[in-house]
Amino acid sequence: MAENGLASRLYNGEAGLNIVGRRKLWFGVAGVLILIAILSFGLRGFSLGIEFAGGNSFQVPASVGTLEDAEREVNSALAAENTGIEVATAQKVGGPGGDSYELRTGQLNAEQANAVKAQIADDLGINADQISGNQVSEAWGSQVTERAVLGLVIFIALVMVYLILRFEWRMAVAAVASLITNLILTAGIYSLVGFEVTPSTIIGFLTILGFALYDVVVVFDKVQENTRGITANNNQTYGEAANLAVNQSLMRSLNTSVVALLPVGGLLFIGAGLLGAGTLKDLGLVLFVGMAVAFLTSILVATPLLALLKNYDPRIQAHNKRVLARRGALARGEVTPKGAPSPAQVDAGDEPLDPDAAALAGAAPKVGARPTGKRPTGARGGRPGGGGNRPGGAKRR
């Protein structure tokens, strides 16, 4: 019984999950999630780091106590100077001079920054020279954003060219739509949850594009294999062959995603959670969220959208109609499946063919296999018609 379990059938590509056939459901869910993400962009916006929003950072030696102690003292100094702002983020960083705490705040002018620095030194009982302060302008973040958008446009253009040359334009459109859906949903999660957007986040966004593309190409390669020469037989529609490809590559995509998420999860939970490396947290978080979303979009969006686009192809439309017409004729008994007894055999007392056996007898051959048929006879197609050494007949004595 264990051999017929869901896990075994998934590994063998025999689970029979109707993913392509339920594309309206997946498109509906994706559309609702995209709408929620867009509304969140407009209503909540993003929690921008000081590289994008502008601000100040103060670094104090880790010898002053815990990170919470340092954050409390900096907030106290900010309140004493009536700045009206608080510490936005705090993290432990390493350096040549030893570990230190980096605490980031909102925008301060030069006079406020110097006053807060002096107050922090006085509260912690250290020299002001041991505290370093930096001011970051939002212009730097704007430049990073512009370069990231330019890189995204170039990447999508190159992906379109590659997929058109490797597969076809419909697959290119479906893949790019899946990539854009992945980016919107990942950004929507950041907006809804309030994760901070830093330069490491932007780098992570660009990184997950490559992973998402790989996941889509794996599935599309199997779709192309299953649909090669599909119009030569009347056993499967294009959507059914594409759905079979998704089932056959589902475990491969899942295993790839799990293997990729394990080190990213270690980077996020161990590097950021236990070691307190804030930069690793920013990079690991976007990779973890983006890769998980990429697996779902490559399965539930890319291939169903491809099947929808292919159904507008006149050749595929005609093929699908032939397949459905043949099935209707089989259901009405107008056509005898291959291997089923003829009416004369049934009248003669032969055992009638079981319906399941008839279905198996008329089942589709391996998808992608060349259609079978009689070998032509004659000089070009097969063996000569006659025997002997002469092509025309038997050897004369």
Short mmCIF file of C-alpha atoms in Angstrom, two decimals:
data_model
loop_
_atom_site.label_atom_id
_atom_site.label_comp_id
_atom_site.label_asym_id
_atom_site.label_seq_id
_atom_site.Cartn_x
_atom_site.Cartn_y
_atom_site.Cartn_z
CA MET A 1 0.00 0.00 0.00
CA ALA A 2 2.88 2.35 0.70
CA GLU A 3 4.00 2.07 -2.89
CA ASN A 4 0.71 3.62 -3.99
CA GLY A 5 0.93 6.53 -1.56
CA LEU A 6 0.81 10.17 -2.63
CA ALA A 7 4.55 10.66 -2.18
CA SER A 8 5.33 7.67 -4.39
CA ARG A 9 2.89 8.82 -7.07
CA LEU A 10 4.35 12.33 -6.97
CA TYR A 11 7.88 11.01 -7.46
CA ASN A 12 6.72 8.87 -10.38
CA GLY A 13 4.71 11.70 -11.94
CA GLU A 14 1.50 9.70 -11.51
CA ALA A 15 -0.35 11.88 -8.99
CA GLY A 16 -2.71 13.16 -11.69
CA LEU A 17 -3.08 16.63 -10.15
CA ASN A 18 -5.33 18.74 -12.36
CA ILE A 19 -3.27 21.92 -12.27
CA VAL A 20 -3.72 23.19 -15.83
CA GLY A 21 -7.42 22.33 -15.88
CA ARG A 22 -8.01 24.54 -12.82
CA ARG A 23 -6.21 27.53 -14.24
CA LYS A 24 -9.20 29.82 -13.61
CA LEU A 25 -8.84 29.14 -9.88
CA TRP A 26 -5.08 29.85 -9.89
CA PHE A 27 -5.49 32.97 -12.01
CA GLY A 28 -8.24 34.18 -9.70
CA VAL A 29 -6.15 33.64 -6.58
CA ALA A 30 -3.11 35.27 -8.19
CA GLY A 31 -5.22 38.22 -9.34
CA VAL A 32 -6.61 38.79 -5.84
CA LEU A 33 -3.14 38.59 -4.28
CA ILE A 34 -1.72 40.99 -6.87
CA LEU A 35 -4.58 43.42 -6.18
CA ILE A 36 -3.90 43.24 -2.43
CA ALA A 37 -0.19 43.84 -3.06
CA ILE A 38 -0.86 46.87 -5.27
CA LEU A 39 -3.27 48.33 -2.70
CA SER A 40 -0.62 47.82 -0.03
CA PHE A 41 1.91 49.66 -2.20
CA GLY A 42 -0.38 52.67 -2.36
CA LEU A 43 -1.78 52.65 1.19
CA ARG A 44 1.07 51.33 3.36
CA GLY A 45 4.10 51.79 1.14
CA PHE A 46 7.43 50.27 2.15
CA SER A 47 9.54 50.47 5.27
CA LEU A 48 12.62 52.05 3.70
CA GLY A 49 16.06 51.88 5.26
CA ILE A 50 18.12 55.01 5.74
CA GLU A 51 19.86 54.35 2.40
CA PHE A 52 16.55 55.11 0.68
CA ALA A 53 14.77 57.41 3.15
CA GLY A 54 17.86 59.20 4.44
CA GLY A 55 19.00 59.23 8.07
CA ASN A 56 21.85 58.95 10.53
CA SER A 57 23.72 56.03 12.01
CA PHE A 58 25.70 55.82 15.25
CA GLN A 59 28.24 53.11 16.05
CA VAL A 60 29.12 52.43 19.68
CA PRO A 61 31.53 49.79 21.06
CA ALA A 62 29.96 46.46 22.01
CA SER A 63 31.74 46.71 25.35
CA VAL A 64 29.05 49.10 26.65
CA GLY A 65 26.69 46.17 27.23
CA THR A 66 24.02 44.39 25.25
CA LEU A 67 22.41 45.63 22.05
CA GLU A 68 19.25 46.45 23.99
CA ASP A 69 21.25 48.59 26.42
CA ALA A 70 22.82 50.55 23.57
CA GLU A 71 19.46 51.06 21.87
CA ARG A 72 17.90 52.30 25.11
CA GLU A 73 20.67 54.82 25.72
CA VAL A 74 20.52 56.17 22.14
CA ASN A 75 16.74 56.60 22.39
CA SER A 76 17.27 58.43 25.67
CA ALA A 77 19.79 60.79 24.03
CA LEU A 78 17.42 61.44 21.12
CA ALA A 79 14.62 62.27 23.53
CA ALA A 80 16.90 64.56 25.58
CA GLU A 81 17.65 66.63 22.48
CA ASN A 82 13.94 66.82 21.55
CA THR A 83 14.53 65.38 18.09
CA GLY A 84 11.15 63.61 17.99
CA ILE A 85 12.63 60.47 16.41
CA GLU A 86 13.74 57.07 17.69
CA VAL A 87 16.09 54.29 16.69
CA ALA A 88 14.77 52.61 13.55
CA THR A 89 17.07 49.59 13.42
CA ALA A 90 19.87 48.22 15.58
CA GLN A 91 22.33 45.47 14.76
CA LYS A 92 25.67 44.07 15.79
CA VAL A 93 28.48 44.47 13.27
CA GLY A 94 32.10 43.38 13.23
CA GLY A 95 35.13 45.39 12.25
CA PRO A 96 38.93 45.64 12.49
CA GLY A 97 38.64 47.34 15.87
CA GLY A 98 36.27 44.75 17.30
CA ASP A 99 32.52 44.31 17.45
CA SER A 100 30.24 47.31 17.68
CA TYR A 101 26.56 48.19 17.61
CA GLU A 102 25.14 50.14 14.68
CA LEU A 103 21.98 52.09 15.45
CA ARG A 104 20.12 53.90 12.69
CA THR A 105 17.75 56.79 13.18
CA GLY A 106 15.77 59.21 11.07
CA GLN A 107 17.18 62.33 9.46
CA LEU A 108 19.08 64.70 11.80
CA ASN A 109 20.80 67.94 10.96
CA ALA A 110 24.48 68.42 11.76
CA GLU A 111 23.84 70.27 15.04
CA GLN A 112 21.40 67.63 16.31
CA ALA A 113 23.73 64.78 15.29
CA ASN A 114 26.66 66.28 17.23
CA ALA A 115 24.48 66.93 20.28
CA VAL A 116 23.07 63.39 20.26
CA LYS A 117 26.57 61.95 19.88
CA ALA A 118 27.80 63.88 22.89
CA GLN A 119 24.78 62.86 24.94
CA ILE A 120 25.27 59.17 24.06
CA ALA A 121 28.92 59.34 25.16
CA ASP A 122 27.93 60.99 28.42
CA ASP A 123 25.19 58.42 29.16
CA LEU A 124 27.43 55.45 28.35
CA GLY A 125 30.44 56.89 30.17
CA ILE A 126 32.81 56.70 27.21
CA ASN A 127 34.71 59.22 25.12
CA ALA A 128 32.90 60.82 22.21
CA ASP A 129 35.78 59.70 19.96
CA GLN A 130 34.68 56.10 20.48
CA ILE A 131 31.34 56.85 18.80
CA SER A 132 31.23 57.27 15.04
CA GLY A 133 28.34 58.96 13.33
CA ASN A 134 27.42 58.97 9.66
CA GLN A 135 24.75 60.71 7.66
CA VAL A 136 23.23 59.00 4.62
CA SER A 137 21.41 60.96 1.96
CA GLU A 138 18.34 59.54 0.25
CA ALA A 139 19.91 60.44 -3.10
CA TRP A 140 22.17 57.39 -2.80
CA GLY A 141 19.16 55.11 -2.44
CA SER A 142 17.51 56.73 -5.46
CA GLN A 143 20.59 55.93 -7.56
CA VAL A 144 20.52 52.31 -6.38
CA THR A 145 16.83 52.05 -7.27
CA GLU A 146 17.38 53.46 -10.76
CA ARG A 147 20.21 51.02 -11.45
CA ALA A 148 18.13 48.14 -10.10
CA VAL A 149 15.18 49.01 -12.36
CA LEU A 150 17.53 49.31 -15.34
CA GLY A 151 19.03 45.91 -14.53
CA LEU A 152 15.54 44.42 -14.23
CA VAL A 153 14.49 45.72 -17.64
CA ILE A 154 17.68 44.40 -19.28
CA PHE A 155 17.26 41.04 -17.59
CA ILE A 156 13.65 40.64 -18.75
CA ALA A 157 14.60 41.63 -22.32
CA LEU A 158 17.41 39.04 -22.41
CA VAL A 159 15.09 36.41 -20.93
CA MET A 160 12.50 37.10 -23.63
CA VAL A 161 15.11 36.69 -26.38
CA TYR A 162 16.50 33.49 -24.87
CA LEU A 163 13.11 31.85 -24.36
CA ILE A 164 11.93 32.78 -27.86
CA LEU A 165 15.05 31.19 -29.34
CA ARG A 166 14.98 28.21 -26.97
CA PHE A 167 11.22 27.55 -27.02
CA GLU A 168 8.71 29.96 -28.59
CA TRP A 169 7.19 33.38 -27.97
CA ARG A 170 4.19 32.02 -26.03
CA MET A 171 6.49 30.34 -23.55
CA ALA A 172 8.49 33.57 -23.28
CA VAL A 173 5.34 35.56 -22.48
CA ALA A 174 4.18 33.00 -19.89
CA ALA A 175 7.61 32.89 -18.23
CA VAL A 176 7.94 36.66 -18.01
CA ALA A 177 4.39 36.95 -16.64
CA SER A 178 5.36 34.42 -13.97
CA LEU A 179 8.50 36.41 -13.11
CA ILE A 180 6.56 39.67 -12.80
CA THR A 181 3.93 37.94 -10.64
CA ASN A 182 6.72 36.63 -8.43
CA LEU A 183 8.22 40.10 -7.97
CA ILE A 184 4.87 41.75 -7.23
CA LEU A 185 3.86 39.13 -4.66
CA THR A 186 7.27 39.21 -2.95
CA ALA A 187 7.20 43.01 -2.81
CA GLY A 188 3.62 42.80 -1.53
CA ILE A 189 4.71 40.59 1.37
CA TYR A 190 7.41 43.13 2.22
CA SER A 191 4.87 45.94 2.16
CA LEU A 192 2.21 44.14 4.19
CA VAL A 193 4.53 42.76 6.86
CA GLY A 194 6.68 45.88 7.02
CA PHE A 195 10.07 44.31 6.34
CA GLU A 196 12.75 46.95 5.89
CA VAL A 197 13.98 47.55 2.34
CA THR A 198 17.74 47.93 2.13
CA PRO A 199 20.32 47.64 -0.68
CA SER A 200 20.70 43.97 0.28
CA THR A 201 16.98 43.57 -0.35
CA ILE A 202 17.37 44.97 -3.86
CA ILE A 203 20.24 42.57 -4.54
CA GLY A 204 18.07 39.71 -3.29
CA PHE A 205 15.22 40.76 -5.58
CA LEU A 206 17.48 40.55 -8.60
CA THR A 207 18.87 37.21 -7.41
CA ILE A 208 15.49 35.48 -7.15
CA LEU A 209 14.81 36.32 -10.81
CA GLY A 210 17.43 33.79 -11.88
CA PHE A 211 16.03 31.11 -9.60
CA ALA A 212 12.47 31.74 -10.77
CA LEU A 213 13.57 31.56 -14.41
CA TYR A 214 15.35 28.24 -13.82
CA ASP A 215 12.23 26.79 -12.22
CA VAL A 216 10.08 27.83 -15.18
CA VAL A 217 12.55 26.52 -17.77
CA VAL A 218 12.61 23.09 -16.05
CA VAL A 219 8.84 22.78 -16.38
CA PHE A 220 8.70 24.20 -19.92
CA ASP A 221 11.38 21.80 -21.11
CA LYS A 222 9.17 18.89 -20.02
CA VAL A 223 6.12 20.53 -21.62
CA GLN A 224 7.98 20.83 -24.91
CA GLU A 225 9.02 17.17 -24.71
CA ASN A 226 5.46 16.00 -24.06
CA THR A 227 3.84 18.15 -26.74
CA ARG A 228 6.31 17.47 -29.53
CA GLY A 229 4.30 16.02 -32.41
CA ILE A 230 1.07 16.11 -30.41
CA THR A 231 -1.07 16.98 -33.45
CA ALA A 232 -0.11 13.65 -35.05
CA ASN A 233 -2.49 11.75 -32.73
CA ASN A 234 -5.95 12.33 -31.30
CA ASN A 235 -5.37 11.06 -27.77
CA GLN A 236 -4.50 14.16 -25.74
CA THR A 237 -5.26 17.85 -25.86
CA TYR A 238 -2.42 20.31 -25.43
CA GLY A 239 -3.63 21.22 -21.95
CA GLU A 240 -3.63 17.58 -20.87
CA ALA A 241 -0.09 17.03 -22.16
CA ALA A 242 1.07 20.21 -20.40
CA ASN A 243 -0.64 19.09 -17.19
CA LEU A 244 1.15 15.73 -17.44
CA ALA A 245 4.45 17.60 -17.79
CA VAL A 246 3.70 19.60 -14.63
CA ASN A 247 2.99 16.39 -12.70
CA GLN A 248 6.15 14.77 -14.01
CA SER A 249 8.37 17.73 -13.06
CA LEU A 250 6.57 18.69 -9.84
CA MET A 251 8.83 16.74 -7.49
CA ARG A 252 11.93 17.92 -9.32
CA SER A 253 10.88 21.54 -8.85
CA LEU A 254 9.95 20.89 -5.24
CA ASN A 255 13.27 19.20 -4.48
CA THR A 256 15.17 22.03 -6.16
CA SER A 257 13.27 24.61 -4.12
CA VAL A 258 13.78 22.76 -0.85
CA VAL A 259 17.51 22.30 -1.51
CA ALA A 260 17.81 26.01 -2.33
CA LEU A 261 15.75 27.13 0.68
CA LEU A 262 17.74 25.11 3.23
CA PRO A 263 20.99 27.14 3.00
CA VAL A 264 19.01 30.37 2.67
CA GLY A 265 17.06 29.42 5.78
CA GLY A 266 20.33 28.74 7.56
CA LEU A 267 21.62 32.12 6.43
CA LEU A 268 18.47 33.80 7.71
CA PHE A 269 17.79 32.02 11.00
CA ILE A 270 21.34 31.20 12.10
CA GLY A 271 23.33 34.06 10.60
CA ALA A 272 20.77 36.75 11.37
CA GLY A 273 18.83 35.25 14.26
CA LEU A 274 21.60 33.73 16.36
CA LEU A 275 24.66 35.69 15.24
CA GLY A 276 22.83 39.00 14.87
CA ALA A 277 24.20 39.86 11.39
CA GLY A 278 21.71 42.38 10.09
CA THR A 279 23.01 42.39 6.51
CA LEU A 280 22.51 38.63 6.29
CA LYS A 281 18.96 39.09 7.56
CA ASP A 282 18.10 41.55 4.79
CA LEU A 283 19.55 39.31 2.08
CA GLY A 284 18.31 35.99 3.47
CA LEU A 285 14.77 37.23 4.06
CA VAL A 286 14.10 38.35 0.51
CA LEU A 287 15.71 35.19 -0.90
CA PHE A 288 13.63 32.95 1.34
CA VAL A 289 10.34 34.69 0.52
CA GLY A 290 11.11 35.10 -3.19
CA MET A 291 12.20 31.49 -3.77
CA ALA A 292 9.11 30.12 -2.04
CA VAL A 293 6.86 32.33 -4.16
CA ALA A 294 8.85 31.42 -7.31
CA PHE A 295 8.08 27.72 -6.85
CA LEU A 296 4.35 28.42 -6.64
CA THR A 297 4.23 30.80 -9.60
CA SER A 298 6.26 28.48 -11.86
CA ILE A 299 3.75 25.67 -11.25
CA LEU A 300 0.43 27.46 -10.81
CA VAL A 301 0.87 30.45 -13.15
CA ALA A 302 3.45 29.80 -15.88
CA THR A 303 2.23 26.50 -17.33
CA PRO A 304 -1.54 27.19 -17.07
CA LEU A 305 -0.95 30.55 -18.79
CA LEU A 306 1.05 28.79 -21.51
CA ALA A 307 -1.79 26.33 -22.10
CA LEU A 308 -4.25 29.23 -22.34
CA LEU A 309 -2.09 31.02 -24.92
CA LYS A 310 -1.58 27.84 -26.96
CA ASN A 311 -5.33 27.26 -27.10
CA TYR A 312 -5.56 30.38 -29.27
CA ASP A 313 -3.28 28.76 -31.88
CA PRO A 314 -5.49 27.56 -34.81
CA ARG A 315 -3.52 24.31 -35.10
CA ILE A 316 -3.94 23.53 -31.42
CA GLN A 317 -7.62 24.54 -31.55
CA ALA A 318 -8.25 22.12 -34.43
CA HIS A 319 -6.31 19.38 -32.64
CA ASN A 320 -8.26 19.83 -29.40
CA LYS A 321 -11.55 19.65 -31.33
CA ARG A 322 -10.47 16.39 -32.99
CA VAL A 323 -9.55 14.88 -29.62
CA LEU A 324 -12.87 15.88 -28.05
CA ALA A 325 -14.84 14.70 -31.10
CA ARG A 326 -13.12 11.32 -30.99
CA ARG A 327 -13.89 10.92 -27.30
CA GLY A 328 -17.50 11.84 -27.91
CA ALA A 329 -17.72 9.22 -30.64
CA LEU A 330 -16.17 6.62 -28.35
CA ALA A 331 -18.66 7.47 -25.62
CA ARG A 332 -21.58 7.10 -28.02
CA GLY A 333 -20.22 3.82 -29.37
CA GLU A 334 -19.84 5.20 -32.89
CA VAL A 335 -16.16 4.29 -32.95
CA THR A 336 -14.65 1.01 -31.74
CA PRO A 337 -11.51 1.51 -29.67
CA LYS A 338 -8.38 -0.20 -30.88
CA GLY A 339 -8.31 -3.74 -29.48
CA ALA A 340 -12.05 -3.91 -28.78
CA PRO A 341 -14.12 -6.74 -30.40
CA SER A 342 -16.21 -5.89 -33.45
CA PRO A 343 -20.05 -6.18 -33.36
CA ALA A 344 -19.78 -9.41 -35.34
CA GLN A 345 -17.53 -10.93 -32.69
CA VAL A 346 -19.93 -9.92 -29.94
CA ASP A 347 -22.88 -11.49 -31.85
CA ALA A 348 -20.85 -14.66 -32.26
CA GLY A 349 -20.67 -15.05 -28.50
CA ASP A 350 -17.25 -13.57 -27.84
CA GLU A 351 -16.79 -12.07 -24.41
CA PRO A 352 -17.46 -8.33 -24.60
CA LEU A 353 -14.65 -5.95 -23.79
CA ASP A 354 -14.70 -4.51 -20.29
CA PRO A 355 -15.15 -0.70 -20.30
CA ASP A 356 -11.92 -0.24 -18.39
CA ALA A 357 -10.11 -2.47 -20.82
CA ALA A 358 -11.59 -0.51 -23.71
CA ALA A 359 -10.33 2.70 -22.19
CA LEU A 360 -6.91 1.17 -21.80
CA ALA A 361 -7.02 -0.15 -25.34
CA GLY A 362 -7.71 3.33 -26.66
CA ALA A 363 -5.30 5.05 -24.31
CA ALA A 364 -2.77 7.48 -25.64
CA PRO A 365 0.70 6.31 -26.59
CA LYS A 366 3.69 7.91 -24.98
CA VAL A 367 3.44 11.63 -25.50
CA GLY A 368 6.08 12.83 -27.91
CA ALA A 369 6.46 9.45 -29.61
CA ARG A 370 6.25 9.31 -33.37
CA PRO A 371 2.91 8.10 -34.73
CA THR A 372 2.98 4.47 -35.76
CA GLY A 373 1.76 3.16 -39.06
CA LYS A 374 2.33 0.55 -41.74
CA ARG A 375 5.73 0.54 -43.34
CA PRO A 376 5.47 1.50 -46.99
CA THR A 377 6.32 -1.11 -49.52
CA GLY A 378 8.34 -0.75 -52.66
CA ALA A 379 11.86 0.08 -53.55
CA ARG A 380 12.01 3.21 -51.27
CA GLY A 381 9.85 2.21 -48.36
CA GLY A 382 10.68 -1.36 -47.36
CA ARG A 383 11.41 -4.83 -48.61
CA PRO A 384 10.95 -5.67 -52.30
CA GLY A 385 7.66 -7.21 -53.25
CA GLY A 386 9.13 -10.44 -54.58
CA GLY A 387 11.60 -12.94 -53.25
CA GLY A 388 15.04 -13.88 -54.46
CA ASN A 389 17.76 -11.59 -55.62
CA ARG A 390 15.75 -9.74 -58.24
CA PRO A 391 13.40 -6.93 -57.12
CA GLY A 392 10.60 -8.09 -59.38
CA GLY A 393 10.10 -11.68 -58.35
CA ALA A 394 11.67 -15.06 -57.61
CA LYS A 395 15.04 -15.98 -58.96
CA ARG A 396 14.84 -17.73 -62.30
CA ARG A 397 16.61 -20.99 -62.77
#
